[in-house]
Every structure is written in structure tokens, then in C-alpha cells.
Short mmCIF file of C-alpha atoms and ligand atoms in Angstrom, two decimals:
data_model
loop_
_atom_site.label_atom_id
_atom_site.label_comp_id
_atom_site.label_asym_id
_atom_site.label_seq_id
_atom_site.Cartn_x
_atom_site.Cartn_y
_atom_site.Cartn_z
CA MET A 1 14.69 -9.68 33.12
CA ASP A 2 15.00 -11.56 29.80
CA ALA A 3 16.71 -9.18 27.34
CA SER A 4 15.17 -10.92 24.33
CA ARG A 5 11.61 -10.37 25.63
CA SER A 6 9.45 -7.30 24.99
CA ASP A 7 5.83 -6.41 25.59
CA VAL A 8 5.26 -6.49 21.86
CA LEU A 9 7.24 -8.27 19.17
CA ILE A 10 6.56 -6.83 15.73
CA LEU A 11 7.25 -9.04 12.72
CA GLY A 12 8.25 -6.92 9.72
CA GLY A 13 9.81 -3.46 9.55
CA GLY A 14 7.86 -1.86 6.70
CA VAL A 15 5.74 1.26 7.17
CA ILE A 16 3.03 -0.82 8.86
CA GLY A 17 5.32 -2.49 11.42
CA LEU A 18 7.11 0.81 12.05
CA ALA A 19 3.88 2.77 12.53
CA CYS A 20 2.59 0.09 14.93
CA ALA A 21 5.87 0.35 16.86
CA TYR A 22 5.63 4.14 17.05
CA PHE A 23 2.08 4.19 18.47
CA LEU A 24 2.78 1.29 20.84
CA LEU A 25 5.86 3.07 22.21
CA LYS A 26 3.76 6.19 22.69
CA SER A 27 1.33 4.13 24.76
CA GLY A 28 4.19 2.99 27.03
CA ALA A 29 4.85 -0.52 25.69
CA THR A 30 8.31 -1.98 25.09
CA VAL A 31 8.71 -2.95 21.45
CA ARG A 32 11.07 -4.95 19.26
CA ILE A 33 10.86 -5.21 15.46
CA LEU A 34 12.22 -8.25 13.60
CA GLU A 35 13.18 -7.40 10.02
CA GLN A 36 15.00 -9.64 7.55
CA GLY A 37 16.62 -6.70 5.74
CA ASN A 38 16.68 -3.07 6.80
CA PRO A 39 13.63 -1.09 7.92
CA GLY A 40 11.56 -0.05 4.91
CA CYS A 41 13.34 -2.34 2.42
CA GLY A 42 10.15 -4.07 1.19
CA SER A 43 7.16 -2.60 -0.60
CA SER A 44 7.55 0.50 1.57
CA HIS A 45 10.70 1.58 -0.29
CA GLY A 46 10.07 2.53 -3.93
CA ASN A 47 6.30 3.00 -4.05
CA CYS A 48 4.66 6.16 -5.37
CA GLY A 49 4.35 7.82 -1.95
CA THR A 50 0.87 9.22 -2.46
CA ILE A 51 -1.50 9.56 0.49
CA THR A 52 -4.84 8.99 -1.11
CA PRO A 53 -8.28 8.93 0.50
CA SER A 54 -9.30 9.26 -3.17
CA HIS A 55 -8.40 5.59 -3.68
CA ALA A 56 -11.26 4.40 -1.46
CA PRO A 57 -13.14 2.69 -4.34
CA PRO A 58 -11.65 -0.81 -4.80
CA LEU A 59 -10.57 -2.38 -8.10
CA ALA A 60 -13.12 -5.20 -7.86
CA MET A 61 -16.37 -4.30 -9.59
CA PRO A 62 -18.42 -5.91 -12.35
CA GLY A 63 -16.15 -5.96 -15.41
CA THR A 64 -12.76 -5.99 -13.63
CA LEU A 65 -12.33 -9.71 -14.06
CA GLY A 66 -12.86 -9.47 -17.82
CA VAL A 67 -10.15 -6.79 -18.01
CA ALA A 68 -7.80 -9.00 -15.97
CA LEU A 69 -8.48 -12.11 -18.07
CA ARG A 70 -7.92 -10.25 -21.34
CA SER A 71 -4.62 -8.96 -19.90
CA MET A 72 -3.23 -12.50 -19.92
CA LEU A 73 -2.62 -11.94 -23.62
CA ARG A 74 -0.64 -8.71 -23.11
CA ALA A 75 2.49 -8.77 -20.97
CA ASP A 76 2.56 -4.95 -20.83
CA ALA A 77 -1.08 -4.48 -19.67
CA PRO A 78 -1.41 -2.26 -16.56
CA LEU A 79 -3.28 -5.05 -14.75
CA TYR A 80 -1.61 -8.33 -15.70
CA LEU A 81 -2.43 -11.91 -14.78
CA ASN A 82 0.35 -14.35 -15.51
CA PRO A 83 -1.34 -17.31 -17.27
CA ARG A 84 1.00 -19.90 -15.66
CA PHE A 85 -1.12 -22.11 -13.36
CA ASP A 86 -0.47 -21.76 -9.64
CA GLY A 87 -2.93 -23.19 -7.08
CA PRO A 88 -2.91 -20.44 -4.40
CA ARG A 89 -3.04 -17.70 -7.05
CA PHE A 90 -5.95 -19.45 -8.79
CA ARG A 91 -7.86 -19.73 -5.48
CA TRP A 92 -7.16 -16.07 -4.75
CA LEU A 93 -8.46 -15.11 -8.20
CA LEU A 94 -11.66 -17.07 -7.68
CA GLY A 95 -12.14 -15.26 -4.35
CA PHE A 96 -11.41 -11.90 -5.97
CA ALA A 97 -13.93 -12.73 -8.74
CA ARG A 98 -16.60 -13.29 -6.10
CA HIS A 99 -16.04 -9.71 -4.88
CA CYS A 100 -16.59 -8.21 -8.35
CA ASN A 101 -20.17 -7.11 -7.57
CA TRP A 102 -21.65 -3.79 -6.49
CA ARG A 103 -22.59 -4.87 -2.97
CA ASP A 104 -19.01 -5.85 -2.07
CA PHE A 105 -17.69 -2.82 -3.95
CA GLU A 106 -19.77 -0.55 -1.70
CA HIS A 107 -18.74 -2.42 1.45
CA ALA A 108 -15.03 -2.28 0.58
CA ALA A 109 -15.26 1.39 -0.41
CA GLN A 110 -16.79 2.27 3.00
CA ALA A 111 -14.19 0.26 4.94
CA ARG A 112 -11.28 1.72 2.94
CA SER A 113 -12.64 5.23 3.16
CA ALA A 114 -12.90 5.15 6.97
CA ILE A 115 -9.28 4.10 7.54
CA LEU A 116 -7.92 6.26 4.70
CA GLN A 117 -9.57 9.41 5.98
CA ARG A 118 -8.51 8.79 9.58
CA SER A 119 -4.98 8.01 8.43
CA ARG A 120 -4.71 11.12 6.29
CA HIS A 121 -5.36 13.16 9.42
CA VAL A 122 -3.15 11.17 11.81
CA LEU A 123 -0.28 10.95 9.32
CA THR A 124 -0.24 14.74 8.86
CA GLU A 125 -0.06 15.23 12.63
CA LEU A 126 2.69 12.61 12.90
CA VAL A 127 4.83 14.15 10.16
CA ARG A 128 4.36 17.67 11.56
CA ASN A 129 4.72 16.89 15.27
CA GLU A 130 7.81 14.76 14.76
CA ARG A 131 9.21 17.11 12.09
CA PHE A 132 9.78 14.25 9.66
CA ASP A 133 12.04 15.22 6.79
CA CYS A 134 10.17 13.26 4.09
CA GLU A 135 9.09 15.83 1.49
CA PHE A 136 5.48 15.78 2.63
CA GLY A 137 3.28 17.98 0.44
CA GLU A 138 -0.45 18.60 0.22
CA GLU A 139 -0.96 19.67 -3.40
CA GLY A 140 -3.62 17.01 -4.05
CA GLU A 141 -3.71 14.39 -6.76
CA LEU A 142 -5.01 14.81 -10.31
CA TYR A 143 -6.40 11.98 -12.46
CA VAL A 144 -5.87 12.84 -16.13
CA TYR A 145 -7.98 11.45 -19.01
CA ARG A 146 -7.20 11.64 -22.69
CA THR A 147 -10.46 10.01 -23.81
CA ASP A 148 -14.05 11.01 -23.05
CA LYS A 149 -14.89 7.35 -22.61
CA ALA A 150 -12.50 6.85 -19.68
CA PHE A 151 -13.41 10.24 -18.19
CA HIS A 152 -17.13 9.45 -18.20
CA ALA A 153 -16.66 5.92 -16.87
CA ASP A 154 -14.69 7.28 -13.90
CA GLN A 155 -17.36 9.88 -13.15
CA ARG A 156 -19.71 7.01 -12.35
CA HIS A 157 -17.40 4.46 -10.74
CA HIS A 158 -15.06 6.87 -9.02
CA ALA A 159 -16.21 10.49 -8.62
CA ASP A 160 -19.84 9.74 -7.74
CA VAL A 161 -18.65 7.16 -5.20
CA LEU A 162 -16.28 9.69 -3.59
CA ASP A 163 -19.16 12.19 -3.38
CA ARG A 164 -21.16 9.63 -1.42
CA LEU A 165 -18.20 8.91 0.87
CA GLY A 166 -17.66 12.59 1.62
CA ILE A 167 -14.24 12.73 -0.12
CA THR A 168 -13.91 15.93 -2.13
CA VAL A 169 -13.39 15.54 -5.86
CA GLU A 170 -13.42 18.33 -8.44
CA ARG A 171 -14.36 17.72 -12.07
CA TRP A 172 -12.11 19.73 -14.39
CA ARG A 173 -12.66 20.29 -18.11
CA GLY A 174 -9.79 19.53 -20.49
CA ASP A 175 -8.85 23.20 -20.92
CA GLU A 176 -8.83 23.73 -17.13
CA VAL A 177 -6.50 20.76 -16.69
CA ALA A 178 -4.18 22.19 -19.35
CA THR A 179 -4.04 25.57 -17.58
CA ARG A 180 -3.49 24.18 -14.11
CA GLU A 181 -0.99 21.49 -15.07
CA PRO A 182 1.37 22.81 -17.77
CA ALA A 183 3.53 19.69 -17.65
CA LEU A 184 0.81 17.79 -19.58
CA LYS A 185 0.75 17.43 -23.35
CA PRO A 186 -2.27 18.88 -25.16
CA GLY A 187 -5.27 16.67 -25.87
CA VAL A 188 -6.61 16.15 -22.35
CA ALA A 189 -10.33 15.27 -22.24
CA GLY A 190 -10.79 16.10 -18.55
CA GLY A 191 -9.50 15.62 -15.04
CA LEU A 192 -10.66 14.59 -11.59
CA PHE A 193 -8.83 16.52 -8.91
CA HIS A 194 -8.60 15.28 -5.31
CA PRO A 195 -7.56 18.25 -3.18
CA GLY A 196 -7.44 16.15 0.02
CA ASP A 197 -4.66 13.86 -1.22
CA ALA A 198 -1.02 14.35 -0.28
CA ARG A 199 2.38 12.84 -1.07
CA LEU A 200 5.71 12.11 0.58
CA ARG A 201 8.97 10.38 -0.22
CA PRO A 202 8.27 6.89 1.13
CA ASP A 203 11.87 5.78 1.75
CA ARG A 204 12.40 8.96 3.80
CA TYR A 205 9.13 8.41 5.69
CA ALA A 206 10.18 4.85 6.62
CA ALA A 207 13.66 6.05 7.63
CA GLU A 208 12.24 8.83 9.82
CA LEU A 209 9.79 6.41 11.46
CA ALA A 210 12.63 3.96 12.16
CA ASP A 211 14.81 6.72 13.68
CA ARG A 212 11.96 7.92 15.86
CA VAL A 213 11.09 4.39 17.01
CA GLN A 214 14.70 3.87 18.09
CA ALA A 215 14.90 7.28 19.76
CA MET A 216 11.83 6.34 21.80
CA GLY A 217 13.54 3.15 23.02
CA GLY A 218 12.22 0.66 20.46
CA VAL A 219 14.65 -2.00 19.23
CA ILE A 220 14.95 -2.84 15.55
CA GLU A 221 16.67 -6.14 14.79
CA SER A 222 17.79 -5.69 11.19
CA GLY A 223 18.94 -8.75 9.28
CA ALA A 224 16.81 -11.00 11.50
CA ARG A 225 14.95 -13.34 9.16
CA ILE A 226 12.10 -15.15 10.90
CA ASP A 227 12.41 -18.88 10.32
CA VAL A 228 10.19 -20.71 12.81
CA PHE A 229 7.54 -20.01 15.44
CA GLY A 230 7.52 -21.81 18.76
CA THR A 231 3.99 -22.23 20.11
CA HIS A 232 2.51 -23.36 23.39
CA GLN A 233 -1.22 -24.18 23.54
CA ASP A 234 -2.96 -21.18 21.94
CA ARG A 235 0.01 -18.78 22.23
CA ILE A 236 3.07 -17.90 20.19
CA ASP A 237 5.81 -18.53 22.71
CA HIS A 238 8.85 -17.44 20.73
CA VAL A 239 10.10 -16.55 17.27
CA ARG A 240 13.31 -18.06 15.97
CA THR A 241 15.33 -15.89 13.57
CA THR A 242 18.72 -15.90 11.91
CA ARG A 243 19.79 -13.55 14.74
CA GLY A 244 18.48 -15.51 17.68
CA VAL A 245 15.26 -16.28 19.52
CA PHE A 246 12.88 -13.51 20.63
CA ARG A 247 9.80 -13.45 22.81
CA GLY A 248 6.95 -11.03 23.24
CA ASP A 249 3.82 -11.04 25.40
CA ARG A 250 2.02 -10.01 22.25
CA VAL A 251 3.04 -10.50 18.63
CA VAL A 252 2.05 -8.27 15.69
CA MET A 253 2.37 -9.75 12.20
CA ALA A 254 3.15 -6.92 9.79
CA LEU A 255 4.97 -8.88 7.09
CA GLY A 256 3.26 -7.28 4.09
CA ALA A 257 3.14 -9.58 1.06
CA TRP A 258 5.22 -12.20 2.94
CA SER A 259 2.49 -12.59 5.60
CA PRO A 260 0.73 -15.64 4.08
CA LEU A 261 4.06 -17.49 3.74
CA LEU A 262 4.80 -17.22 7.47
CA ALA A 263 1.17 -17.40 8.62
CA LYS A 264 0.98 -20.83 6.98
CA GLN A 265 3.38 -22.15 9.63
CA LEU A 266 0.79 -21.10 12.21
CA GLY A 267 -1.99 -22.89 10.35
CA LEU A 268 -3.50 -19.60 9.17
CA ARG A 269 -4.53 -19.37 5.54
CA LEU A 270 -4.43 -15.66 4.70
CA PRO A 271 -6.26 -14.99 1.42
CA MET A 272 -3.51 -12.80 -0.01
CA GLN A 273 -1.31 -12.61 -3.09
CA PRO A 274 1.61 -10.35 -4.01
CA GLY A 275 0.52 -7.67 -6.51
CA LYS A 276 3.80 -6.77 -8.15
CA GLY A 277 4.47 -3.18 -9.13
CA TYR A 278 7.41 -1.25 -10.55
CA SER A 279 8.81 2.24 -10.38
CA ILE A 280 11.53 4.30 -12.05
CA THR A 281 12.97 7.23 -10.13
CA TYR A 282 14.79 10.08 -11.86
CA SER A 283 16.43 13.29 -10.84
CA ARG A 284 13.80 16.03 -11.17
CA PRO A 285 13.17 17.31 -14.71
CA ALA A 286 12.93 21.07 -15.34
CA LEU A 287 9.25 20.85 -16.31
CA ALA A 288 7.84 18.65 -13.54
CA PRO A 289 4.12 18.28 -12.71
CA ARG A 290 2.72 20.51 -9.93
CA HIS A 291 0.52 17.74 -8.56
CA ALA A 292 0.86 14.03 -8.10
CA LEU A 293 -0.76 12.60 -11.24
CA VAL A 294 -2.47 9.44 -12.31
CA LEU A 295 -2.44 9.15 -16.10
CA ARG A 296 -5.56 7.04 -16.24
CA GLU A 297 -5.52 5.27 -19.58
CA PRO A 298 -1.99 3.85 -19.23
CA ALA A 299 -2.45 3.72 -15.40
CA VAL A 300 0.84 5.46 -14.64
CA CYS A 301 1.32 7.32 -11.38
CA VAL A 302 3.70 10.31 -11.40
CA THR A 303 5.04 11.77 -8.17
CA THR A 304 7.35 14.77 -7.96
CA TRP A 305 9.53 15.75 -5.01
CA GLU A 306 12.27 18.34 -4.59
CA THR A 307 14.81 15.52 -4.78
CA GLY A 308 13.30 13.45 -7.57
CA PHE A 309 10.57 12.33 -9.88
CA ARG A 310 8.98 8.86 -9.97
CA LEU A 311 6.93 6.93 -12.50
CA GLY A 312 5.22 3.99 -10.89
CA SER A 313 2.40 1.51 -10.79
CA THR A 314 1.29 -1.54 -12.83
CA MET A 315 -0.28 -4.53 -11.07
CA GLU A 316 1.02 -7.95 -11.95
CA PHE A 317 -0.13 -11.25 -10.46
CA SER A 318 2.77 -13.62 -11.08
CA GLY A 319 3.18 -15.13 -7.62
CA TYR A 320 6.42 -14.62 -5.70
CA VAL A 321 8.61 -14.03 -8.75
CA GLU A 322 11.38 -11.58 -7.90
CA GLY A 323 13.16 -9.08 -10.12
CA LEU A 324 12.67 -6.34 -12.68
CA ASN A 325 10.70 -6.93 -15.86
CA ARG A 326 11.87 -4.79 -18.77
CA THR A 327 8.53 -5.06 -20.63
CA ARG A 328 6.67 -3.55 -17.71
CA LEU A 329 9.26 -0.84 -17.03
CA ASP A 330 9.07 0.13 -20.71
CA ALA A 331 5.26 0.27 -20.46
CA LEU A 332 5.63 2.81 -17.62
CA ARG A 333 7.95 4.95 -19.75
CA ARG A 334 5.67 4.77 -22.81
CA GLY A 335 2.58 5.62 -20.74
CA ALA A 336 4.28 8.65 -19.22
CA ALA A 337 5.52 9.82 -22.63
CA GLN A 338 1.94 9.81 -23.95
CA GLY A 339 0.89 12.30 -21.29
CA LEU A 340 3.85 14.47 -20.31
CA HIS A 341 5.99 16.96 -22.23
CA VAL A 342 9.00 15.79 -20.25
CA SER A 343 8.37 12.26 -19.07
CA GLU A 344 11.84 11.34 -17.79
CA GLY A 345 14.33 13.19 -15.63
CA PRO A 346 17.96 13.84 -16.61
CA ALA A 347 19.33 10.85 -14.65
CA VAL A 348 17.81 7.51 -13.58
CA GLN A 349 18.27 7.15 -9.81
CA GLU A 350 16.62 3.77 -9.34
CA GLU A 351 14.58 1.08 -11.06
CA TRP A 352 12.56 -0.89 -8.53
CA TRP A 353 9.93 -3.57 -8.05
CA GLY A 354 7.82 -4.37 -5.00
CA TRP A 355 5.02 -6.66 -3.85
CA ARG A 356 1.78 -5.09 -2.71
CA PRO A 357 0.11 -7.23 -0.04
CA MET A 358 -3.26 -7.81 -1.75
CA SER A 359 -6.15 -9.29 0.21
CA VAL A 360 -8.93 -10.96 -1.69
CA ASP A 361 -11.49 -8.32 -0.66
CA GLU A 362 -9.05 -5.33 -0.93
CA VAL A 363 -9.64 -4.43 2.73
CA PRO A 364 -6.68 -4.66 5.13
CA ILE A 365 -6.58 -7.40 7.76
CA ILE A 366 -6.11 -5.73 11.13
CA GLY A 367 -7.01 -7.12 14.53
CA PRO A 368 -6.64 -10.09 16.85
CA SER A 369 -6.21 -13.53 15.32
CA SER A 370 -9.15 -15.79 16.02
CA ARG A 371 -6.76 -18.75 16.38
CA TRP A 372 -3.79 -17.46 18.47
CA SER A 373 -4.60 -15.56 21.65
CA ASN A 374 -1.51 -13.28 21.64
CA LEU A 375 -1.32 -12.62 17.88
CA MET A 376 -2.51 -9.44 16.18
CA LEU A 377 -2.50 -9.12 12.39
CA ALA A 378 -1.70 -5.84 10.62
CA THR A 379 -1.35 -6.68 6.97
CA ALA A 380 -2.93 -6.77 3.49
CA HIS A 381 -2.87 -3.02 2.86
CA GLY A 382 -2.63 -3.60 -0.89
CA MET A 383 -2.09 -0.45 -2.92
CA LEU A 384 -2.56 1.78 0.12
CA GLY A 385 -0.16 0.80 2.88
CA VAL A 386 1.59 4.15 3.15
CA SER A 387 -1.75 5.97 3.12
CA MET A 388 -3.19 3.69 5.81
CA SER A 389 -0.03 3.34 7.91
CA ALA A 390 -0.69 5.94 10.61
CA ALA A 391 -4.28 4.87 11.35
CA THR A 392 -3.21 1.21 11.35
CA GLY A 393 -0.52 1.92 13.95
CA GLU A 394 -2.96 3.91 16.04
CA LEU A 395 -5.62 1.19 15.81
CA VAL A 396 -3.24 -1.66 16.67
CA ALA A 397 -1.91 0.26 19.68
CA SER A 398 -5.41 0.98 20.96
CA MET A 399 -6.51 -2.64 20.52
CA LEU A 400 -3.40 -4.00 22.27
CA ARG A 401 -3.30 -1.43 25.06
CA GLY A 402 -7.03 -1.28 25.72
CA GLY A 403 -7.71 2.31 24.63
CA ALA A 404 -10.88 3.38 22.82
CA PRO A 405 -10.28 2.82 19.10
CA SER A 406 -10.57 5.95 16.97
CA LEU A 407 -12.01 3.80 14.20
CA ASP A 408 -14.55 0.97 14.21
CA PRO A 409 -12.26 -2.07 13.77
CA THR A 410 -15.05 -4.44 12.64
CA PRO A 411 -14.55 -4.28 8.83
CA TYR A 412 -10.83 -5.14 9.15
CA ALA A 413 -11.21 -8.09 11.57
CA PRO A 414 -9.23 -11.25 10.66
CA ALA A 415 -12.28 -13.22 11.85
CA ARG A 416 -13.97 -12.55 8.48
CA PHE A 417 -11.56 -15.09 7.00
CA GLY A 418 -11.52 -17.35 10.07
CA VAL A 419 -7.88 -16.48 10.79
C1 FAD B 501 4.63 0.28 -7.47
C2 FAD B 501 3.93 0.50 -6.15
C3 FAD B 501 3.37 1.75 -5.89
C4 FAD B 501 2.70 1.98 -4.69
N1 FAD B 501 2.24 3.24 -4.43
C5 FAD B 501 1.64 3.50 -3.24
C6 FAD B 501 1.19 4.82 -2.94
O1 FAD B 501 1.35 5.75 -3.73
N2 FAD B 501 0.56 5.02 -1.75
C7 FAD B 501 0.35 3.99 -0.85
O2 FAD B 501 -0.27 4.23 0.19
N3 FAD B 501 0.80 2.75 -1.09
C8 FAD B 501 1.43 2.48 -2.26
N4 FAD B 501 1.88 1.21 -2.55
C9 FAD B 501 1.59 0.13 -1.57
C10 FAD B 501 2.55 0.17 -0.39
O3 FAD B 501 3.88 0.18 -0.88
C11 FAD B 501 2.33 -1.05 0.50
O4 FAD B 501 0.96 -1.22 0.79
C12 FAD B 501 3.07 -0.89 1.83
O5 FAD B 501 4.41 -0.58 1.62
C13 FAD B 501 2.94 -2.16 2.69
O6 FAD B 501 3.70 -1.96 3.85
P1 FAD B 501 4.04 -3.19 4.79
O7 FAD B 501 4.80 -2.65 5.93
O8 FAD B 501 2.80 -3.97 5.05
O9 FAD B 501 4.93 -4.14 3.85
P2 FAD B 501 6.48 -4.09 3.48
O10 FAD B 501 6.97 -2.70 3.34
O11 FAD B 501 6.69 -4.99 2.32
O12 FAD B 501 7.16 -4.67 4.78
C14 FAD B 501 7.15 -6.04 5.12
C15 FAD B 501 8.52 -6.33 5.71
O13 FAD B 501 8.56 -7.67 6.19
C16 FAD B 501 9.89 -8.11 6.01
N5 FAD B 501 9.90 -9.58 6.03
C17 FAD B 501 9.35 -10.44 5.13
N6 FAD B 501 9.59 -11.71 5.46
C18 FAD B 501 10.34 -11.67 6.59
C19 FAD B 501 10.91 -12.67 7.43
N7 FAD B 501 10.78 -14.00 7.16
N8 FAD B 501 11.59 -12.28 8.51
C20 FAD B 501 11.73 -10.96 8.81
N9 FAD B 501 11.23 -9.97 8.06
C21 FAD B 501 10.53 -10.32 6.96
C22 FAD B 501 10.27 -7.55 4.66
O14 FAD B 501 11.68 -7.50 4.49
C23 FAD B 501 9.63 -6.18 4.68
O15 FAD B 501 10.51 -5.15 5.07
C24 FAD B 501 2.55 0.94 -3.73
C25 FAD B 501 3.15 -0.31 -3.98
C26 FAD B 501 3.82 -0.54 -5.18
C27 FAD B 501 4.45 -1.89 -5.40
#
């Protein structure tokens, strides 16, 4: 038997690749993950760690494009478009603009809701059954508004949509918010509370998944950067990496924001762009919020764990530009200081940036490639990869192993983009 061959070769060891590996191993397949760094070192590392069916409504709606275009003038805007011209980014933006209408909004919201709700359930079972030590908590998530204008706008474009999708949302008056969340400064206009949301520490979740995958017999090749694909007719025959050549009967591409770069080699044009975000992690302050928070006007997400406290978010379209950006980190700090009595912990543990894998329609791309007979895509989870990870792994395993899918895979099919 060829030691470099497995039933399934998984490209990318983020939460998506790891969750696919876990569910495939459970179904009896042999699995190998190829990861250029260490498992969970990409976008899965320093994100906000919220598990949010509440985020089913997409960003794209009438008006979003105007907000994005105006942001080109403000380098600290929560949603920022870098004005430097770049062909693929420009094409992506045109595609995104086409989705800024209510029909596509509704379609994306339904598709996101289905996988988010399934994943919320499956992820809870996974964390409990496997006793993952990842600071999982189910306190819900609270959106906080300091202006009536923003509060009322989100009633229409957020809360009413969640009502229709069957995702519970509670409307809290300003004084109720103040009573239930003492960490907030006075002057809150209202809140939308999502009791079904949860949170975890994402680096711990990825580490626990990786440990479990290995304990179940999965192989993780860390430090194996994928360089070239070898193809034969309509199949991927092998994958050449910096640590050797590997083969799999089936191949799952779970490369997050890097997916379009490698897919290009296979002649697949994935309509994706990196949506850069930042986070700052502190040791936990004495007066920490009871719930995960989204401070809506500055668009800052605040997550509290026993072991820390994180400010995160911002969405920047600047292509594949690496590194921290002080202007945007400062905007996170300022936004948090507007809303919280204590907006920073005693010690900074980490400043971080990551690339969200953003598809043009804000729906993940999961399913068989229409071009390569042994390739499955599991990518483009955007702002919601941790939240969608468990249901993605479950779905990929059922599609590859022939089980009945627990979720209708149609809305996620790569065929919608001809890939
Ligand atoms: C600031 C911020 C906050 C966020 N908050 C949340 C949140 O609260 N909840 C939520 O659900 N989601 C959140 N997200 C989104 C979430 O982080 C992503 O959707 C998710 O991590 C994507 O997982 P992935 O496995 O697809 O990608 P990644 O974790 O990026 O994994 C892809 C992997 O592929 C590897 N790779 C790339 N190229 C190669 C190569 N050539 N060879 C080998 N390996 C390669 C990379 O090293 C990487 O490990 C947030 C993101 C950001 C940036």
C-alpha cells in the first residue's frame, strides 16, 4: 500500500478542513490534511469565536455598495475598500454589487440560515461529546445601539428577517440593556439579543479538532505548502508540496481565502476575495461583558472568555496584503471605548489580522466541482466559518461517503459559478 495515499486528501487545516476530516474519519475514511503552517494558523486563529445563526442576513442589500464606496475616503471605516485598482478585486466588487438587491438578499439569508442553524446544533454536540476544552458558552449575543436611527434600521433589515427565518431575537429597550449588561456605558438606545448564539475560543477549538483528528487516525502534514497539482484527464492525480507528493482518491479543497489562488492552477475561477479583519486580545478585565457583544455603530465585536477578552472585526478589501494596520487596530480600540466602561484588559496578549474567505454572493461554496470528478470544494465561509464548520464537515462527509445529507446542499453547489 502507498503510504502517501489516503481515501481523502484535505487541502488546508483551518476549522473547515479539520471539521471535514473529523466527520470523514467518523464515517470510516482514511484522511490526510496538507497544511502550510500549523493547524488553525489561518483565519481560524484570532477571529471573534462567536457561533451566530443571528448572522444569517448577508451584508449585500440595497445601499451597502454606497457605504462601501464612501469608505474609500476613510481608512478607519468599519467596511473599507482600498481605492488602489486591482482587476480581480474590481470584478469581485462588480459581482458583489449585482447581489445588492432584496431578491438575492432573501436567497442568501435562507441559504445561510439553514447551514448556520444546523451547525449550531451539530457543533454543540461535537464540543460536548468530545469534551473539547475550548471555553464554549451559550450566553447569546447582544447587538448594542447608541442611536435610534441604527436601532430602527436594524429592526427592519435584521430583526424582522430573523423572525421570518425562525431565529429568535429579542428587542430590548435602552434601560433593559443597561440593567442586563452593566459593562456598557450609559446612553444605549436599544439592543437586539440573540439567545441562540454561542461563543468559543477559536484557537482552542481548532487545536482540539486537530488533536481529535489525529487520535482517530487522521494524518496532519504541517509545514506542507501545496505548490502544484498533477492531473490526469478529469482527475487530480497528486498534489506536490514542500514536504513531498501526496495522493487521495478524493480531494477536498478547504483553503479558506487562499482557495482562489490554488484553484486557478486547476482552471477554476472562484469568485472570492480576502476580507481582511483584525483583533486585539487582552487578559480579562475586571468588568467584562456578560454576553458576546456587537457594538453596532462602530461595528466592533467583543468576546469574553475565562482566559481573555477580544475586540475584533472590521472588513477591509485590500487584496492579499499581509500585516497589521495600526489605523484599523486603533479604530477597534476607539469603537470599544465609546461603548464599554472598561474597553481594554490589563495586558495585550495578541494583535492579529486574518483573511475571511468572501464569496461574491456571501454563501459558502460546498460540493463537488463541476470540472474535476474527484474534487470537492469546502470554502468561502466568509464571516461565518467557525459557525458553519460543523455542518460543513458533516455535509462534506455525507456527500463523499454517500450518506443522506442532513441539509439540502443545492444552495452551496459550486455549479452556480460553473466551477
Ligand atoms: C476578525 C475576524 C473575526 C471573525 N469572527 C468570526 C466569528 O466570530 N465567528 C465565525 O464563525 N467566523 C468568524 N470569522 C471568520 C472565520 O475566521 C473564517 O470564516 C474561518 O476561519 C475560515 O476557515 P477556513 O478553514 O476556511 O480558513 P483558514 O482558517 O484560513 O484555513 C485555511 C488554511 O489553508 C492553509 N493554506 C493556504 N494556502 C496553502 C497552501 N498553498 N498549502 C497548504 N496550506 C495552505 C492556511 O495556512 C490555512 O491554515 C472571523 C474572521 C475574522 C478575520
